[in-house]
Amino acid sequence: MVENTNFEKLAAVMNKTSQQGKGAFVKMLWDNQPEEVRSQLTPLLSSATLEVLDQFSA
């Protein structure tokens, strides 16, 4: 699955969704990604998206 993942598109969806205040959806998307995808996705996420993910992990 990792080789078929478009990281830029996935990051764009997560960033836009977090801006719309849909943190639970962002968290669900994040939780459904394997660690390999998460490691490549993290640098593409906005600070707002990273804050949302951090809030859910706290």
Short mmCIF file of N, CA, C and O in Angstrom, two decimals:
data_model
loop_
_atom_site.label_atom_id
_atom_site.label_comp_id
_atom_site.label_asym_id
_atom_site.label_seq_id
_atom_site.Cartn_x
_atom_site.Cartn_y
_atom_site.Cartn_z
N MET A 1 0.81 -1.19 0.00
CA MET A 1 0.00 0.00 0.00
C MET A 1 0.85 1.26 0.00
O MET A 1 0.48 2.25 -0.59
N VAL A 2 1.97 1.22 0.66
CA VAL A 2 2.82 2.40 0.77
C VAL A 2 3.23 2.91 -0.61
O VAL A 2 3.23 4.12 -0.86
N GLU A 3 3.56 2.01 -1.52
CA GLU A 3 4.01 2.43 -2.84
C GLU A 3 2.91 3.09 -3.64
O GLU A 3 3.18 3.82 -4.57
N ASN A 4 1.64 2.87 -3.27
CA ASN A 4 0.51 3.47 -3.97
C ASN A 4 -0.02 4.73 -3.27
O ASN A 4 -0.99 5.30 -3.72
N THR A 5 0.60 5.12 -2.21
CA THR A 5 0.12 6.26 -1.43
C THR A 5 0.61 7.56 -2.03
O THR A 5 1.80 7.75 -2.25
N ASN A 6 -0.32 8.46 -2.29
CA ASN A 6 0.03 9.80 -2.74
C ASN A 6 0.08 10.68 -1.49
O ASN A 6 -0.94 11.15 -1.00
N PHE A 7 1.28 10.87 -0.98
CA PHE A 7 1.46 11.57 0.29
C PHE A 7 0.98 13.02 0.22
O PHE A 7 0.40 13.52 1.18
N GLU A 8 1.23 13.67 -0.90
CA GLU A 8 0.82 15.07 -1.03
C GLU A 8 -0.70 15.21 -0.98
O GLU A 8 -1.22 16.10 -0.31
N LYS A 9 -1.42 14.33 -1.66
CA LYS A 9 -2.88 14.40 -1.64
C LYS A 9 -3.43 14.07 -0.26
O LYS A 9 -4.35 14.74 0.22
N LEU A 10 -2.88 13.06 0.37
CA LEU A 10 -3.34 12.69 1.70
C LEU A 10 -3.07 13.82 2.69
O LEU A 10 -3.93 14.16 3.51
N ALA A 11 -1.91 14.43 2.61
CA ALA A 11 -1.59 15.56 3.49
C ALA A 11 -2.54 16.73 3.23
O ALA A 11 -3.00 17.38 4.17
N ALA A 12 -2.85 16.99 1.97
CA ALA A 12 -3.76 18.09 1.63
C ALA A 12 -5.14 17.85 2.24
O ALA A 12 -5.76 18.78 2.78
N VAL A 13 -5.63 16.62 2.16
CA VAL A 13 -6.93 16.28 2.75
C VAL A 13 -6.88 16.48 4.26
O VAL A 13 -7.78 17.10 4.85
N MET A 14 -5.83 15.99 4.89
CA MET A 14 -5.72 16.12 6.35
C MET A 14 -5.59 17.57 6.77
O MET A 14 -6.21 17.99 7.75
N ASN A 15 -4.79 18.34 6.04
CA ASN A 15 -4.62 19.76 6.38
C ASN A 15 -5.92 20.53 6.22
O ASN A 15 -6.30 21.33 7.09
N LYS A 16 -6.62 20.30 5.12
CA LYS A 16 -7.89 21.01 4.88
C LYS A 16 -8.92 20.61 5.92
O LYS A 16 -9.64 21.46 6.44
N THR A 17 -8.98 19.34 6.22
CA THR A 17 -9.96 18.85 7.19
C THR A 17 -9.69 19.41 8.58
O THR A 17 -10.62 19.77 9.30
N SER A 18 -8.43 19.51 8.95
CA SER A 18 -8.11 20.06 10.27
C SER A 18 -8.49 21.53 10.34
O SER A 18 -8.96 22.01 11.38
N GLN A 19 -8.34 22.26 9.24
CA GLN A 19 -8.73 23.67 9.20
C GLN A 19 -10.24 23.84 9.34
O GLN A 19 -10.71 24.86 9.80
N GLN A 20 -10.98 22.82 8.94
CA GLN A 20 -12.44 22.85 9.03
C GLN A 20 -12.94 22.41 10.40
O GLN A 20 -14.14 22.33 10.63
N GLY A 21 -12.01 22.11 11.30
CA GLY A 21 -12.39 21.73 12.65
C GLY A 21 -12.86 20.31 12.80
O GLY A 21 -13.60 19.99 13.72
N LYS A 22 -12.44 19.44 11.89
CA LYS A 22 -12.87 18.05 11.94
C LYS A 22 -11.73 17.15 12.41
O LYS A 22 -11.26 16.27 11.72
N GLY A 23 -11.30 17.43 13.63
CA GLY A 23 -10.15 16.75 14.20
C GLY A 23 -10.33 15.25 14.32
O GLY A 23 -9.39 14.49 14.12
N ALA A 24 -11.53 14.80 14.64
CA ALA A 24 -11.76 13.36 14.79
C ALA A 24 -11.54 12.64 13.47
O ALA A 24 -11.00 11.53 13.43
N PHE A 25 -11.92 13.28 12.36
CA PHE A 25 -11.71 12.67 11.05
C PHE A 25 -10.23 12.62 10.73
O PHE A 25 -9.73 11.62 10.21
N VAL A 26 -9.51 13.68 11.05
CA VAL A 26 -8.06 13.70 10.83
C VAL A 26 -7.40 12.58 11.62
O VAL A 26 -6.56 11.85 11.10
N LYS A 27 -7.80 12.42 12.87
CA LYS A 27 -7.25 11.37 13.71
C LYS A 27 -7.56 9.99 13.15
O LYS A 27 -6.71 9.10 13.15
N MET A 28 -8.77 9.79 12.63
CA MET A 28 -9.14 8.52 12.05
C MET A 28 -8.27 8.22 10.83
O MET A 28 -7.77 7.10 10.67
N LEU A 29 -8.07 9.21 9.97
CA LEU A 29 -7.19 9.02 8.82
C LEU A 29 -5.79 8.65 9.26
O LEU A 29 -5.16 7.75 8.70
N TRP A 30 -5.29 9.35 10.25
CA TRP A 30 -3.95 9.12 10.76
C TRP A 30 -3.81 7.71 11.31
O TRP A 30 -2.85 7.00 11.03
N ASP A 31 -4.79 7.32 12.11
CA ASP A 31 -4.74 5.99 12.73
C ASP A 31 -4.80 4.85 11.71
O ASP A 31 -4.34 3.75 11.99
N ASN A 32 -5.36 5.12 10.55
CA ASN A 32 -5.48 4.10 9.51
C ASN A 32 -4.24 3.99 8.63
O ASN A 32 -4.23 3.17 7.70
N GLN A 33 -3.22 4.77 8.90
CA GLN A 33 -2.00 4.73 8.09
C GLN A 33 -0.93 3.89 8.77
O GLN A 33 -0.73 4.00 9.98
N PRO A 34 -0.23 3.08 7.99
CA PRO A 34 0.90 2.34 8.57
C PRO A 34 2.03 3.30 8.96
O PRO A 34 2.09 4.44 8.49
N GLU A 35 2.90 2.85 9.81
CA GLU A 35 3.99 3.68 10.30
C GLU A 35 4.85 4.24 9.17
O GLU A 35 5.30 5.39 9.24
N GLU A 36 5.06 3.47 8.12
CA GLU A 36 5.86 3.94 6.98
C GLU A 36 5.22 5.17 6.34
O GLU A 36 5.92 6.11 5.96
N VAL A 37 3.90 5.15 6.21
CA VAL A 37 3.19 6.29 5.62
C VAL A 37 3.25 7.48 6.57
O VAL A 37 3.51 8.60 6.15
N ARG A 38 3.03 7.23 7.85
CA ARG A 38 3.07 8.33 8.83
C ARG A 38 4.41 9.05 8.82
O ARG A 38 4.46 10.27 8.88
N SER A 39 5.49 8.30 8.72
CA SER A 39 6.82 8.92 8.76
C SER A 39 7.05 9.81 7.53
O SER A 39 7.72 10.83 7.62
N GLN A 40 6.50 9.44 6.39
CA GLN A 40 6.66 10.26 5.20
C GLN A 40 5.61 11.37 5.12
O GLN A 40 5.82 12.38 4.46
N LEU A 41 4.51 11.19 5.80
CA LEU A 41 3.43 12.17 5.78
C LEU A 41 3.68 13.33 6.73
O LEU A 41 3.35 14.48 6.42
N THR A 42 4.29 13.05 7.86
CA THR A 42 4.47 14.06 8.90
C THR A 42 5.09 15.37 8.41
O THR A 42 4.58 16.45 8.72
N PRO A 43 6.16 15.34 7.60
CA PRO A 43 6.74 16.62 7.16
C PRO A 43 5.81 17.43 6.25
O PRO A 43 6.02 18.63 6.07
N LEU A 44 4.78 16.81 5.69
CA LEU A 44 3.87 17.49 4.78
C LEU A 44 2.67 18.10 5.49
O LEU A 44 1.89 18.84 4.88
N LEU A 45 2.51 17.80 6.76
CA LEU A 45 1.36 18.28 7.50
C LEU A 45 1.60 19.69 8.04
O LEU A 45 2.70 20.03 8.45
N SER A 46 0.53 20.47 8.06
CA SER A 46 0.62 21.82 8.60
C SER A 46 0.76 21.76 10.11
O SER A 46 0.45 20.75 10.75
N SER A 47 1.18 22.86 10.67
CA SER A 47 1.31 22.91 12.13
C SER A 47 -0.05 22.72 12.80
O SER A 47 -0.15 22.11 13.86
N ALA A 48 -1.11 23.23 12.18
CA ALA A 48 -2.45 23.06 12.74
C ALA A 48 -2.85 21.59 12.78
O ALA A 48 -3.45 21.12 13.75
N THR A 49 -2.52 20.86 11.72
CA THR A 49 -2.85 19.43 11.68
C THR A 49 -2.05 18.67 12.72
O THR A 49 -2.58 17.80 13.41
N LEU A 50 -0.79 19.01 12.84
CA LEU A 50 0.04 18.35 13.85
C LEU A 50 -0.47 18.64 15.26
O LEU A 50 -0.43 17.77 16.13
N GLU A 51 -0.98 19.85 15.48
CA GLU A 51 -1.55 20.19 16.79
C GLU A 51 -2.80 19.36 17.07
O GLU A 51 -3.00 18.90 18.20
N VAL A 52 -3.63 19.16 16.04
CA VAL A 52 -4.83 18.34 16.20
C VAL A 52 -4.44 16.92 16.60
O VAL A 52 -4.99 16.35 17.53
N LEU A 53 -3.46 16.37 15.89
CA LEU A 53 -3.02 15.00 16.20
C LEU A 53 -2.43 14.94 17.61
O LEU A 53 -2.65 13.96 18.33
N ASP A 54 -1.71 15.96 17.99
CA ASP A 54 -1.11 16.01 19.32
C ASP A 54 -2.19 16.08 20.41
O ASP A 54 -2.07 15.45 21.45
N GLN A 55 -3.24 16.82 20.16
CA GLN A 55 -4.34 16.92 21.13
C GLN A 55 -5.00 15.58 21.38
O GLN A 55 -5.36 15.25 22.49
N PHE A 56 -5.16 14.81 20.31
CA PHE A 56 -5.81 13.51 20.46
C PHE A 56 -4.90 12.49 21.14
O PHE A 56 -5.39 11.54 21.72
N SER A 57 -3.60 12.68 21.04
CA SER A 57 -2.69 11.72 21.66
C SER A 57 -2.42 12.05 23.11
O SER A 57 -1.88 11.24 23.84
N ALA A 58 -2.80 13.23 23.53
CA ALA A 58 -2.55 13.66 24.92
C ALA A 58 -3.56 13.08 25.87
O ALA A 58 -4.55 12.57 25.58
#
